[in-house]
Every structure is written in C-alpha cells, then in structure tokens.
Amino acid sequence: NAGVTQTPKFRILKIGQSMTLQCTQDMNHNYMYWYRQDPGMGLKLIYYSVGAGITDKGEVPNGYNVSRSTTEDFPLRLELAAPSQTSVYFCASRPGQGNTGELFFGEGSRLTVL
Amino acid sequence: RKEVEQDPGPFNVPEGATVAFNCTYSNSASQSFFWYRQDCRKEPKLLMSVYSSGNEDGRFTAQLNRASQYISLLIRDSKLSDSATYLCVVPGTGTASKLTFGTGTRLQVTL
C-alpha cells in the first residue's frame, strides 16, 4: 500500500543550488500535482500533469520545472534555489476527471534554503 | 472574488459545541467541491465531498449554496480530535483538472 511516495522528506539547500524532489505513485493515476505550502498558508499549485508527456503550469511555477515521462513518476526540479522556495512540498495524484476528486497526497518534503 | 476564500480562524470552541465554516468560490460553473482536513505538519486528507443535495457523515454535514456560491461544513458535538485545519477545495477556473485549495480554517477544540 505505498500510494504516493515523496523523497527526500527533509532537505537543506544553499542559495543557488539545484535539486529534484521525487514523486512516484503506484495507483496508475493519470493526474499528478505538485503543491507548496508555506507556514500558516494554504496549498498553492506549482505544476500539474494529466498524463504521461503532458504537464501544465499552476499558479506559482516560477523557479520550478517538471517532467512526466511515465505515469508513475512526476519529479519536481528546483533550479537556482532561493530562500523564497523554503516550504513544504506536497505531491498528489488522482485517477482523473469524473472521479470523486479525492487527491492522494504524499507525506511532504520539507525544504529549507539558506 | 478570489477563486476560493475561507475565514482563517482560529475557531476556538469547547468540546461538544457545534461549529460551522463557510467557503466562498468564484467559478459559478463548478460542479464538485470538497472539504479536506489537515493536521499540523501532515498531508491533507479528504474529509467529505460536497454534492448539490448536501452530504452528511456522522457528525459532519456539508452543504452547497449555488446561488450565493459558498459551501459550508458543520461539525456537531465537537471532539478534541477534531482540532485541525479544514481546507475547502474547488475545481480551478478554466479546467476541472486543477483543484484549488483555500487557505484553510483552523479549528481548536478545548476542554
């Protein structure tokens, strides 16, 4: 019962470094999402994907890139990390349109940029 | 109007109280809505879906008011374990693929 798995769970980066947050799901879901959540705030959509090979920007895509080469994986790339990217990142998936709309979340990746 | 808007709270209520939260949305074409619960430093989890006819699950009732474009969540007989942040979720403007989260309403249930 793995569901949505995110790695790493915690990471500290220096300004200007790059890294990739990994996300994989074993439920054969078409839709996958990356959200960030700043302290005391709601979730903001960074990027999403409706299927392999298809990605689209959310409301806060600047400074990030994604790819979706397989149904299972949806990595999030941070280029030139900045302190403003300090946040908790959640990956989520759901089967697709027409379903209940339930999002299945990973446990989150806590990123600090110093 | 913002896509999704919630009163951030906190709502501080005693155990056993009834508490209600509202969430307003801007996309009048939205068909489906959801309430998620988020415990501190944890991932959000689906609490309830909101249908046009309303939805009830034990102590929790969700209602939709299309005319005024808001959804509500009512919690009866509050328990200490209900303390959490409640997130309203609606399909994003322009596409049902995106789900937009409200900033959440924090509930603290006390003895």
XYZ file of N, CA and C in Angstrom:
675
model
N 0.825 -1.212 0.000
C 0.000 0.000 0.000
C 0.852 1.251 0.000
N 1.758 1.403 -0.989
C 2.668 2.535 -0.978
C 1.923 3.835 -1.254
N 1.039 3.884 -2.245
C 0.320 5.124 -2.546
C 1.239 6.114 -3.252
N 1.361 7.316 -2.687
C 2.230 8.356 -3.240
C 3.452 8.475 -2.344
N 4.618 8.326 -2.942
C 5.867 8.360 -2.181
C 6.710 9.535 -2.624
N 7.121 10.342 -1.667
C 7.970 11.501 -1.951
C 9.325 11.316 -1.276
N 10.349 11.711 -1.996
C 11.693 11.764 -1.406
C 12.428 12.982 -1.913
N 13.293 13.598 -1.097
C 13.512 13.270 0.320
C 12.427 13.871 1.207
N 12.384 13.501 2.447
C 11.422 14.081 3.387
C 11.916 15.425 3.914
N 13.197 15.563 4.026
C 13.792 16.808 4.507
C 15.035 17.108 3.672
N 15.253 18.403 3.445
C 16.468 18.775 2.715
C 16.790 20.236 3.021
N 18.083 20.496 3.207
C 18.558 21.871 3.349
C 19.437 22.178 2.147
N 19.138 23.265 1.495
C 19.897 23.685 0.316
C 20.549 25.047 0.568
N 21.640 25.267 -0.114
C 22.233 26.606 -0.111
C 21.673 27.385 -1.303
N 21.634 28.685 -1.159
C 21.161 29.545 -2.253
C 21.950 29.231 -3.527
N 21.208 29.055 -4.609
C 21.845 28.807 -5.894
C 22.002 27.337 -6.254
N 21.838 26.448 -5.265
C 21.928 25.019 -5.560
C 20.659 24.567 -6.276
N 20.764 23.412 -6.896
C 19.610 22.824 -7.570
C 19.339 21.452 -6.967
N 18.105 21.005 -7.101
C 17.777 19.662 -6.634
C 16.470 19.203 -7.262
N 16.226 17.923 -7.150
C 14.979 17.342 -7.656
C 14.250 16.649 -6.523
N 12.981 16.999 -6.374
C 12.094 16.287 -5.456
C 11.424 15.168 -6.255
N 11.538 13.972 -5.722
C 10.985 12.823 -6.429
C 9.577 12.523 -5.940
N 8.720 12.101 -6.857
C 7.367 11.688 -6.513
C 6.989 10.511 -7.391
N 6.523 9.447 -6.776
C 6.078 8.296 -7.535
C 4.803 7.744 -6.918
N 3.911 7.265 -7.769
C 2.663 6.678 -7.273
C 2.444 5.338 -7.973
N 1.863 4.414 -7.219
C 1.682 3.055 -7.739
C 0.209 2.712 -7.940
N -0.629 3.756 -8.109
C -2.067 3.548 -8.238
C -2.546 3.707 -9.679
N -1.603 3.882 -10.601
C -1.938 4.068 -12.015
C -2.831 5.296 -12.236
N -2.602 6.331 -11.440
C -3.386 7.559 -11.583
C -2.869 8.391 -12.750
N -3.811 8.984 -13.480
C -3.410 9.834 -14.594
C -2.960 11.218 -14.131
N -3.674 11.778 -13.174
C -3.417 13.160 -12.771
C -2.436 13.207 -11.605
N -1.441 14.060 -11.744
C -0.495 14.275 -10.654
C -0.257 15.761 -10.472
N 0.064 16.144 -9.246
C 0.154 17.556 -8.881
C 1.343 17.782 -7.954
N 1.888 18.982 -8.044
C 2.828 19.467 -7.042
C 2.266 20.741 -6.428
N 2.197 20.733 -5.093
C 1.770 21.909 -4.342
C 2.908 22.314 -3.403
N 2.911 23.585 -3.051
C 3.769 24.038 -1.967
C 2.898 24.688 -0.907
N 3.325 24.552 0.324
C 2.574 25.135 1.435
C 3.540 25.868 2.347
N 3.385 27.175 2.395
C 4.197 27.986 3.287
C 3.564 27.989 4.668
N 4.336 28.283 5.701
C 3.807 28.208 7.071
C 2.537 29.016 7.259
N 1.496 28.369 7.796
C 0.245 29.051 8.069
C -0.575 29.396 6.848
N -0.190 28.864 5.708
C -0.885 29.208 4.468
C -1.504 27.965 3.855
N -2.301 28.200 2.809
C -2.891 27.088 2.083
C -1.933 26.515 1.067
N -2.421 25.561 0.301
C -1.604 24.930 -0.723
C -1.696 25.715 -2.023
N -0.547 25.934 -2.635
C -0.527 26.616 -3.927
C -0.001 25.652 -4.982
N -0.695 25.592 -6.111
C -0.357 24.658 -7.161
C 0.837 25.155 -7.960
N 1.853 24.308 -8.084
C 3.053 24.666 -8.826
C 2.932 24.193 -10.264
N 2.776 22.897 -10.443
C 2.600 22.269 -11.750
C 1.661 21.092 -11.590
N 1.050 20.703 -12.699
C 0.247 19.503 -12.687
C 0.372 18.783 -14.029
N -0.090 17.549 -14.026
C 0.018 16.726 -15.234
C -1.229 15.853 -15.341
N -1.791 15.777 -16.534
C -2.989 14.964 -16.728
C -2.657 13.630 -17.378
N -1.379 13.379 -17.600
C -0.973 12.095 -18.157
C 0.475 12.156 -18.585
N 1.035 11.010 -18.874
C 2.429 10.949 -19.291
C 2.653 11.836 -20.512
N 3.704 12.637 -20.452
C 4.062 13.522 -21.550
C 3.343 14.854 -21.552
N 2.441 15.072 -20.585
C 1.646 16.310 -20.556
C 1.815 16.981 -19.206
N 2.291 18.221 -19.219
C 2.395 18.986 -17.980
C 1.881 20.394 -18.220
N 1.489 21.045 -17.151
C 0.985 22.409 -17.274
C 1.272 23.180 -15.999
N 1.378 24.500 -16.158
C 1.707 25.352 -15.016
C 0.498 25.552 -14.126
N 0.810 25.675 -12.831
C -0.196 26.078 -11.882
C -0.077 27.559 -11.612
N -0.346 27.974 -10.389
C -0.319 29.406 -10.091
C 1.045 29.934 -9.695
N 1.977 29.068 -9.273
C 3.300 29.536 -8.844
C 4.416 28.696 -9.467
N 4.556 28.682 -10.799
C 5.528 27.794 -11.435
C 6.958 28.328 -11.514
N 7.140 29.634 -11.271
C 8.460 30.220 -11.488
C 9.502 29.625 -10.552
N 10.627 29.234 -11.146
C 11.721 28.650 -10.371
C 11.674 27.134 -10.307
N 10.675 26.550 -10.978
C 10.492 25.097 -10.941
C 10.315 24.548 -12.354
N 10.646 23.263 -12.484
C 10.354 22.551 -13.716
C 9.898 21.142 -13.380
N 9.108 20.554 -14.259
C 8.633 19.188 -14.049
C 8.755 18.421 -15.357
N 8.645 17.115 -15.218
C 8.560 16.232 -16.371
C 7.650 15.083 -16.003
N 7.074 14.445 -17.002
C 6.203 13.287 -16.739
C 6.440 12.286 -17.866
N 7.527 11.552 -17.729
C 7.887 10.581 -18.766
C 7.133 9.266 -18.575
N 6.671 9.003 -17.375
C 5.900 7.791 -17.105
C 4.656 8.154 -16.315
N 3.700 7.262 -16.264
C 2.506 7.502 -15.450
C 2.869 7.590 -13.967
N 3.868 6.806 -13.554
C 4.162 6.688 -12.129
C 4.922 7.879 -11.545
N 5.784 8.503 -12.328
C 6.736 9.460 -11.765
C 6.470 10.886 -12.202
N 6.644 11.803 -11.261
C 6.417 13.224 -11.553
C 7.412 14.039 -10.731
N 8.677 14.078 -11.142
C 9.682 14.807 -10.369
C 9.566 16.317 -10.533
N 9.915 17.024 -9.467
C 9.908 18.489 -9.461
C 11.342 18.975 -9.315
N 11.774 19.779 -10.253
C 13.147 20.269 -10.274
C 13.187 21.718 -9.811
N 14.051 22.000 -8.842
C 14.304 23.375 -8.407
C 15.651 23.810 -8.967
N 15.636 24.858 -9.746
C 16.867 25.405 -10.297
C 17.229 26.676 -9.539
N 18.479 26.803 -9.165
C 18.943 28.030 -8.507
C 18.063 28.370 -7.300
N 18.150 27.516 -6.281
C 17.289 27.661 -5.117
C 17.414 29.043 -4.477
N 16.279 29.557 -4.035
C 16.212 30.858 -3.370
C 15.495 30.691 -2.033
N 15.772 31.576 -1.054
C 15.104 31.470 0.259
C 13.581 31.458 0.140
N 13.034 32.100 -0.875
C 11.576 32.127 -1.052
C 10.999 30.749 -1.380
N 11.865 29.806 -1.709
C 11.402 28.456 -2.011
C 11.410 27.551 -0.771
N 11.766 28.118 0.359
C 11.635 27.392 1.622
C 10.163 27.120 1.860
N 9.804 25.851 1.951
C 8.394 25.496 2.022
C 8.269 23.993 2.246
N 7.031 23.559 2.408
C 6.731 22.125 2.387
C 6.099 21.821 1.041
N 6.615 20.839 0.374
C 6.144 20.472 -0.960
C 5.372 19.162 -0.877
N 4.168 19.188 -1.431
C 3.327 18.001 -1.457
C 3.082 17.578 -2.899
N 3.270 16.312 -3.129
C 2.891 15.702 -4.393
C 1.578 14.969 -4.171
N 0.717 14.991 -5.171
C -0.578 14.337 -5.042
C -0.981 13.727 -6.367
N -1.889 12.766 -6.302
C -2.391 12.162 -7.540
C -3.869 11.848 -7.391
N -4.531 11.680 -8.523
C -5.902 11.183 -8.530
C -6.151 10.519 -9.863
N -7.153 9.652 -9.937
C -7.359 8.887 -11.170
C -7.578 9.755 -12.410
N -8.457 10.775 -12.308
C -8.733 11.607 -13.472
C -10.100 12.214 -13.363
N -10.524 12.901 -14.393
C -11.821 13.565 -14.372
C -12.937 12.551 -14.237
N -14.022 12.981 -13.633
C -15.176 12.113 -13.482
C -15.143 11.269 -12.231
N -14.022 11.292 -11.502
C -13.990 10.501 -10.272
C -14.405 11.384 -9.098
N -14.217 10.891 -7.898
C -14.676 11.627 -6.726
C -13.896 12.909 -6.485
N -12.748 13.010 -7.086
C -11.932 14.193 -6.854
C -11.003 14.048 -5.689
N -10.982 12.864 -5.064
C -10.093 12.694 -3.927
C -8.656 12.702 -4.398
N -7.873 13.563 -3.775
C -6.445 13.617 -4.021
C -5.732 12.746 -3.005
N -4.779 11.978 -3.489
C -3.961 11.164 -2.600
C -2.609 11.858 -2.489
N -2.257 12.227 -1.279
C -1.048 13.008 -1.059
C 0.107 12.147 -0.562
N 1.304 12.578 -0.930
C 2.490 12.078 -0.273
C 2.631 12.759 1.078
N 3.629 12.338 1.840
C 3.793 12.864 3.195
C 4.467 14.231 3.224
N 4.918 14.694 2.095
C 5.517 16.016 2.021
C 7.039 15.980 2.082
N 7.623 16.998 1.471
C 9.082 17.185 1.506
C 9.339 18.575 2.068
N 10.059 18.629 3.181
C 10.317 19.923 3.825
C 11.657 20.446 3.368
N 11.619 21.556 2.657
C 12.816 22.127 2.054
C 13.133 23.462 2.702
N 14.394 23.616 3.104
C 14.881 24.888 3.637
C 16.018 25.372 2.763
N 15.948 26.618 2.336
C 17.012 27.214 1.520
C 17.674 28.312 2.346
N 18.966 28.133 2.588
C 19.696 29.095 3.422
C 20.733 29.862 2.612
N -13.583 38.536 -6.927
C -13.644 37.500 -5.878
C -12.544 36.483 -6.123
N -11.878 36.035 -5.050
C -10.848 35.015 -5.188
C -11.489 33.696 -5.592
N -10.674 32.817 -6.197
C -11.197 31.505 -6.607
C -11.827 30.781 -5.432
N -11.132 30.797 -4.324
C -11.619 30.143 -3.107
C -11.236 31.023 -1.922
N -12.160 31.240 -1.024
C -11.863 32.093 0.120
C -12.445 31.500 1.388
N -11.623 31.478 2.432
C -12.046 30.957 3.719
C -11.626 31.895 4.821
N -12.393 31.898 5.890
C -12.013 32.604 7.111
C -10.906 31.782 7.776
N -9.734 32.365 8.011
C -8.625 31.566 8.543
C -8.810 31.129 9.995
N -9.742 31.811 10.709
C -9.921 31.495 12.115
C -8.785 32.084 12.938
N -8.398 31.489 14.067
C -8.878 30.200 14.531
C -10.263 30.272 15.176
N -10.975 29.173 15.065
C -12.220 28.998 15.776
C -11.891 28.187 17.024
N -12.086 28.806 18.167
C -11.843 28.113 19.430
C -13.193 27.756 20.039
N -13.475 26.455 20.158
C -14.778 26.033 20.670
C -14.583 24.985 21.748
N -15.528 24.911 22.697
C -15.430 23.867 23.727
C -15.904 22.536 23.175
N -15.445 21.481 23.786
C -15.909 20.155 23.417
C -17.430 20.105 23.481
N -18.028 19.435 22.494
C -19.472 19.308 22.474
C -20.178 20.400 21.696
N -19.472 21.446 21.357
C -20.101 22.556 20.630
C -20.329 22.191 19.167
N -21.190 22.965 18.554
C -21.398 22.878 17.106
C -20.706 24.068 16.459
N -19.991 23.801 15.401
C -19.247 24.864 14.726
C -19.446 24.727 13.223
N -19.472 25.865 12.547
C -19.669 25.848 11.090
C -18.658 26.747 10.406
N -18.170 26.282 9.278
C -17.260 27.075 8.456
C -17.897 27.275 7.093
N -17.624 28.423 6.511
C -18.049 28.667 5.142
C -16.846 28.853 4.235
N -17.092 28.636 2.970
C -16.056 28.817 1.960
C -16.739 29.371 0.721
N -16.280 30.504 0.225
C -16.872 31.075 -0.987
C -15.997 30.757 -2.190
N -16.625 30.646 -3.345
C -15.885 30.335 -4.563
C -16.368 31.232 -5.686
N -15.527 31.395 -6.708
C -15.840 32.362 -7.759
C -16.364 31.715 -9.037
N -16.008 30.471 -9.282
C -16.380 29.834 -10.538
C -17.785 29.251 -10.448
N -18.743 29.959 -11.013
C -20.144 29.535 -10.893
C -20.407 28.222 -11.630
N -19.485 27.824 -12.511
C -19.676 26.578 -13.262
C -19.175 25.348 -12.504
N -18.541 25.558 -11.369
C -18.001 24.424 -10.616
C -19.110 23.481 -10.213
N -18.829 22.203 -10.360
C -19.839 21.191 -10.049
C -19.526 20.428 -8.772
N -18.252 20.300 -8.493
C -17.867 19.456 -7.370
C -16.985 20.228 -6.408
N -17.149 19.916 -5.153
C -16.431 20.608 -4.095
C -16.025 19.595 -3.033
N -15.008 19.974 -2.270
C -14.502 19.020 -1.285
C -14.035 19.747 -0.039
N -14.147 19.063 1.074
C -13.514 19.507 2.306
C -12.412 18.524 2.652
N -11.229 19.086 2.908
C -10.089 18.294 3.354
C -9.740 18.707 4.769
N -9.146 17.763 5.475
C -8.666 18.042 6.822
C -7.147 17.930 6.804
N -6.493 18.864 7.488
C -5.033 18.811 7.575
C -4.606 18.973 9.023
N -3.951 17.967 9.532
C -3.361 18.056 10.860
C -1.987 18.719 10.737
N -1.539 19.250 11.860
C -0.302 20.031 11.865
C 0.856 19.241 11.261
N 1.489 19.823 10.241
C 2.685 19.268 9.613
C 2.428 17.927 8.922
N 1.152 17.686 8.581
C 0.810 16.450 7.879
C 0.204 16.783 6.519
N 0.045 15.757 5.694
C -0.584 15.977 4.407
C -2.098 16.090 4.568
N -2.760 16.842 3.673
C -4.223 16.940 3.723
C -4.862 15.602 3.382
N -6.039 15.378 3.975
C -6.780 14.151 3.672
C -8.237 14.512 3.432
N -8.849 13.823 2.479
C -10.236 14.109 2.141
C -11.147 13.823 3.327
N -11.964 14.826 3.666
C -12.955 14.661 4.726
C -14.307 14.321 4.113
N -14.740 15.178 3.179
C -16.050 14.966 2.563
C -16.095 15.577 1.170
N -16.875 14.970 0.304
C -17.250 15.601 -0.954
C -18.548 16.364 -0.711
N -18.786 17.389 -1.507
C -19.981 18.222 -1.326
C -20.828 18.121 -2.579
N -22.015 17.611 -2.441
C -22.914 17.457 -3.576
C -24.002 18.515 -3.498
N -24.719 18.670 -4.582
C -25.774 19.680 -4.623
C -26.853 19.394 -3.582
N -27.003 18.132 -3.232
C -28.029 17.758 -2.257
C -27.497 17.767 -0.834
N -26.245 18.167 -0.681
C -25.645 18.124 0.641
C -25.097 16.733 0.921
N -24.342 16.641 1.977
C -23.720 15.368 2.312
C -23.530 15.303 3.821
N -23.890 14.171 4.401
C -23.758 14.027 5.847
C -22.995 12.750 6.143
N -22.081 12.857 7.086
C -21.294 11.691 7.500
C -21.076 11.800 9.001
N -21.937 11.125 9.749
C -21.832 11.180 11.207
C -22.057 12.583 11.725
N -21.060 13.125 12.390
C -21.186 14.468 12.980
C -20.926 15.588 11.973
N -20.563 15.234 10.789
C -20.166 16.217 9.780
C -21.237 16.345 8.693
N -21.574 17.602 8.383
C -22.526 17.867 7.309
C -21.952 18.936 6.389
N -21.983 18.673 5.107
C -21.518 19.644 4.117
C -22.694 20.072 3.254
N -22.770 21.375 2.999
C -23.867 21.917 2.201
C -23.296 22.801 1.100
N -24.079 22.893 0.029
C -23.707 23.749 -1.098
C -24.813 24.765 -1.333
N -24.444 26.014 -1.455
C -25.397 27.077 -1.794
C -24.933 27.698 -3.106
N -25.537 27.251 -4.196
C -25.086 27.713 -5.519
C -25.436 29.180 -5.766
N -26.569 29.591 -5.260
C -26.999 30.977 -5.510
C -25.997 31.967 -4.933
N -25.507 31.679 -3.738
C -24.558 32.581 -3.087
C -23.114 32.128 -3.266
N -22.929 31.018 -3.953
C -21.597 30.483 -4.263
C -20.763 30.272 -3.009
N -21.302 29.476 -2.107
C -20.481 29.068 -0.986
C -20.824 27.640 -0.588
N -19.855 27.012 0.057
C -20.103 25.710 0.660
C -19.844 25.837 2.149
N -20.449 24.970 2.907
C -20.312 25.037 4.357
C -19.981 23.661 4.906
N -19.352 23.682 6.063
C -19.063 22.448 6.795
C -19.536 22.656 8.218
N -20.400 21.774 8.675
C -20.941 21.840 10.029
C -20.413 20.644 10.804
N -19.878 20.919 11.968
C -19.400 19.847 12.843
C -20.213 19.910 14.129
N -20.900 18.831 14.423
C -21.696 18.765 15.651
C -20.925 18.009 16.719
N -21.237 18.301 17.984
C -20.640 17.585 19.108
C -19.117 17.494 18.934
N -18.467 18.628 18.837
C -17.022 18.695 18.564
C -16.222 17.861 19.561
N -15.217 17.202 19.032
C -14.283 16.424 19.848
C -12.913 17.080 19.813
N -12.122 16.771 20.831
C -10.752 17.294 20.844
C -10.012 16.886 19.567
N -10.309 15.693 19.096
C -9.628 15.166 17.906
C -10.044 15.868 16.618
N -11.056 16.716 16.688
C -11.451 17.485 15.502
C -10.536 18.690 15.288
N -9.694 18.995 16.244
C -8.775 20.126 16.113
C -7.858 19.893 14.920
N -7.930 20.801 13.978
C -7.180 20.649 12.724
C -7.474 21.878 11.880
N -6.888 21.896 10.700
C -7.225 22.923 9.716
C -8.085 22.286 8.639
N -9.167 22.968 8.292
C -10.116 22.440 7.318
C -9.989 23.243 6.030
N -9.688 22.537 4.970
C -9.403 23.158 3.678
C -10.557 22.929 2.718
N -10.982 24.007 2.109
C -12.022 23.947 1.094
C -11.339 23.788 -0.270
N -11.864 22.920 -1.113
C -11.219 22.648 -2.403
C -12.261 22.708 -3.513
N -11.954 23.453 -4.570
C -12.868 23.545 -5.717
C -12.069 23.361 -6.995
N -12.718 22.946 -8.075
C -12.015 22.873 -9.364
C -11.539 24.253 -9.760
N -10.335 24.317 -10.357
C -9.783 25.588 -10.757
C -10.531 26.200 -11.919
N -10.431 27.499 -12.036
C -11.090 28.215 -13.131
C -10.513 27.764 -14.466
N -11.371 27.397 -15.377
C -10.931 27.062 -16.726
C -10.726 25.580 -16.962
N -10.469 24.832 -15.930
C -10.269 23.405 -16.139
C -10.582 22.662 -14.858
N -11.225 21.524 -15.010
C -11.529 20.716 -13.833
C -10.328 19.875 -13.432
N -9.249 19.941 -14.239
C -8.070 19.162 -13.891
C -7.409 19.710 -12.643
N -7.446 21.027 -12.496
C -6.811 21.647 -11.349
C -7.780 21.702 -10.187
N -7.265 21.489 -9.012
C -8.049 21.648 -7.798
C -7.414 22.752 -6.987
N -8.189 23.764 -6.672
C -7.672 24.922 -5.949
C -8.064 24.831 -4.484
N -7.063 24.993 -3.633
C -7.277 24.909 -2.200
C -7.474 26.293 -1.604
N -8.401 26.385 -0.668
C -8.485 27.591 0.146
C -7.341 27.596 1.151
N -7.197 28.718 1.835
C -6.098 28.832 2.804
C -6.375 28.055 4.073
N -7.608 27.616 4.261
C -7.915 26.785 5.412
C -8.484 27.565 6.580
N -9.292 26.877 7.361
C -9.846 27.415 8.597
C -9.358 26.541 9.737
N -8.732 27.183 10.699
C -8.173 26.425 11.817
C -9.206 26.291 12.927
N -9.387 25.050 13.375
C -10.305 24.763 14.475
C -9.522 24.232 15.668
N -9.777 24.818 16.818
C -9.187 24.326 18.059
C -10.324 24.003 19.015
N -10.447 22.724 19.357
C -11.475 22.294 20.303
C -10.822 22.130 21.666
N -11.432 22.748 22.678
C -10.829 22.735 24.012
C -11.741 22.054 25.019
N -11.142 21.671 26.151
C -11.915 21.011 27.213
C -12.869 21.989 27.866
